[in-house]
């Protein structure tokens, strides 16, 4: 079995179980719980020493979720809801990680998980109809079903800038932040990247460092979070609206672009402006992205939102040249992930912060103590990469996954990911991806997206048990048609007009394919497919049953 992961001496317990779940973030933890409750034997594998997934790794200063905390929680468990009380409108990384730990302990999941264990390969053995899972430890596990709950934002992207290995100061990546505290006091710090991570880290590092140099390639749209402590009234209002919220999840529409987007009128500019003013004062991104049904579809409507944010940047940033460099243009508003910040633009008014516009002066090289652009030399003690992720497919393709007839996932996805419903892949029987490409995945509330996939898989496995079925796999036609549909939906919107990580363009060589599903009614479609006897799937008779019949 080909694997590039280095083996360690300690052996993994060589179990044979019904289900192996890879990843102990919110998706993996719920999968372990739900499937154990349904009577399956389950085993979890996790590369980190603890639960939490992306919230374990992304502990950079200022890391905070931009989905309101009351909603960024498991929706399936009234007990967990009763026993956990969020403190802030938007929860910080530490609190979210504590919540993941609380859930793992409360549900008694840790004993099911091998931590510090990175999966290297998974090979489907057709004869036994089992996945053989190898890790970076000796020994292997086998399982009927393999669930990849590896997350959409798990593999950090560190650009290969000439000389980076020569840098003698401290180097950090926001997605691999050290466990121990990092002090920037008295230091000259550089940061590369102004996406959601950079935009959160920059104001915090600016407060701590002697000097901060921000290397920006593309300016981003960002709106204020207006984070604040939650009050009793907030909690009560959430509880009062809970049933309606849960029902709205069931009706599924957490996709971003409703059908009405294509027929809606263009509202007058002053009406839009007034509404954006209100949303700006309220804080958060959700309101902006739904401000008008066609905001992510109609260029004229979208442009008003873009103008509005640019105006706010000009009003906030005192130096006009810096304000201009921070103002996004040339791509629509909200179709790269809209950033949510606390004092981001205002930070550029600090005397110790300098913005370097890489459009004017690209980085030429990194040396032992500096970053050199085309025209200047910046001496630095520390360098922070806030350069994002090989998103959505990165963690799946980091594992050498081999299906029927030696098919590799890498080859199958060489022109972009191909899935049925973002849950299953042809030629890879009994493999499920939680929030895989071709599903809403990274759009909307990822925790509830994960929950839905786990519930779907649980029901599917129950169906297979009921009917004594051995394998499930999508048909070629159904998978191809779903792929066409995912692309068509995206192409009707403004999303493909920005070079975002949704399209994989941040990773050199990655095919330019829009990966999330942004249509409405995803859950309804999934339900209809199940109700129509799992339309588009082929089930194999269990190998045990075939053997018994032959004897
Ligand atoms: P990102 O959005 O991909 O941003 C990466 C940044 O690095 C971009 O500004 C990019 O510039 C820059 N960059 C990459 N390679 C570069 C190079 N060679 N030279 C100069 N600049 C370079 O990554 P992220 O900020 O980590 O965010 C990723 C996603 O994680 C977010 O979109 C969001 O979904 C999630 N996230 C959420 C939160 C939250 O909930 N608040 C916080 C953090 C992250 P270009 O744009 O020019 O490529």
Coordinates of C-alpha atoms and ligand atoms in Angstrom, one line a residue, residues 55 58 60 63-67 153 157 159-161 173-175 192-200 215-220 336-340 358-359 363 386-389 442 499 501-502 505-506, ligand 1:
X55 CA -11.1 24.3 16.7
X58 CA -6.8 27.2 14.9
X60 CA -4.4 31.9 16.8
X63 CA -9.8 33.1 16.5
X64 CA -13.6 33.2 16.9
X65 CA -16.5 31.7 15.0
X66 CA -18.6 34.0 12.8
X67 CA -21.8 31.9 13.2
X153 CA -10.6 23.4 6.5
X157 CA -1.7 26.0 2.9
X159 CA 2.9 29.1 0.0
X160 CA 6.3 28.1 -1.3
X161 CA 7.8 31.6 -1.2
X173 CA 0.7 29.3 10.7
X174 CA -2.7 30.4 12.0
X175 CA -4.0 26.8 11.5
X192 CA 1.0 37.2 5.2
X193 CA -2.7 36.9 4.3
X194 CA -5.9 38.9 4.9
X195 CA -8.7 36.2 4.8
X196 CA -10.9 35.5 7.8
X197 CA -8.0 34.2 9.9
X198 CA -5.7 37.2 9.1
X199 CA -8.5 39.7 9.6
X200 CA -9.1 38.3 13.1
X215 CA 1.5 41.7 3.5
X216 CA -1.8 41.8 1.5
X217 CA -2.3 40.3 -1.9
X218 CA -6.1 40.7 -2.2
X219 CA -8.2 43.0 0.0
X220 CA -11.3 41.3 1.5
X336 CA -15.4 34.9 -1.2
X337 CA -16.2 34.0 2.4
X338 CA -17.4 37.3 3.9
X339 CA -15.1 38.2 6.8
X340 CA -16.3 39.3 10.2
X358 CA 1.6 43.1 -2.8
X359 CA -0.2 44.1 -5.9
X363 CA 7.2 39.5 -2.2
X386 CA -2.5 33.4 7.6
X387 CA -2.6 31.8 4.1
X388 CA -5.5 29.4 4.5
X389 CA -6.1 25.8 3.5
X442 CA -18.5 24.8 4.1
X499 CA -10.9 33.4 -7.2
X501 CA -10.9 28.7 -2.1
X502 CA -14.4 27.5 -2.8
X505 CA -7.7 28.4 -7.0
X506 CA -5.6 29.2 -3.9
Ligands
LIG1 P1 -8.1 32.4 3.1 O1 -9.5 32.9 3.2 O2 -7.8 31.4 2.0 O3 -7.1 33.6 3.1 C1 -5.7 33.3 2.8 C2 -5.1 34.6 2.6 O4 -3.7 34.4 2.4 C3 -5.6 35.4 1.5 O5 -5.6 36.8 1.8 C4 -4.6 35.1 0.4 O6 -4.5 36.1 -0.6 C5 -3.3 35.1 1.2 N1 -2.3 34.3 0.5 C6 -2.3 33.0 0.1 N2 -1.1 32.7 -0.5 C7 -0.4 33.9 -0.6 C8 0.8 34.2 -1.1 N3 1.6 33.3 -1.7 N4 1.3 35.5 -1.0 C9 0.5 36.4 -0.4 N5 -0.7 36.1 0.1 C10 -1.2 34.9 0.0 O7 -7.7 31.6 4.5 P2 -8.2 31.8 6.0 O8 -8.2 33.3 6.3 O9 -7.5 30.9 6.9 O10 -9.8 31.5 6.0 C11 -10.2 30.3 5.4 C12 -11.6 30.0 5.8 O11 -11.6 29.5 7.1 C13 -12.5 31.2 5.8 O12 -12.9 31.6 4.6 C14 -13.6 30.7 6.7 O13 -14.5 29.9 6.1 C15 -12.8 29.9 7.7 N6 -12.5 30.7 8.9 C16 -13.6 31.2 9.6 C17 -13.4 32.0 10.6 C18 -14.6 32.5 11.4 O14 -15.5 31.8 11.6 N7 -14.5 33.8 11.7 C19 -12.1 32.5 11.0 C20 -11.0 32.0 10.2 C21 -11.2 31.1 9.2 P3 -5.4 35.9 -2.0 O15 -6.8 36.2 -1.6 O16 -4.8 36.8 -2.9 O17 -5.2 34.5 -2.4

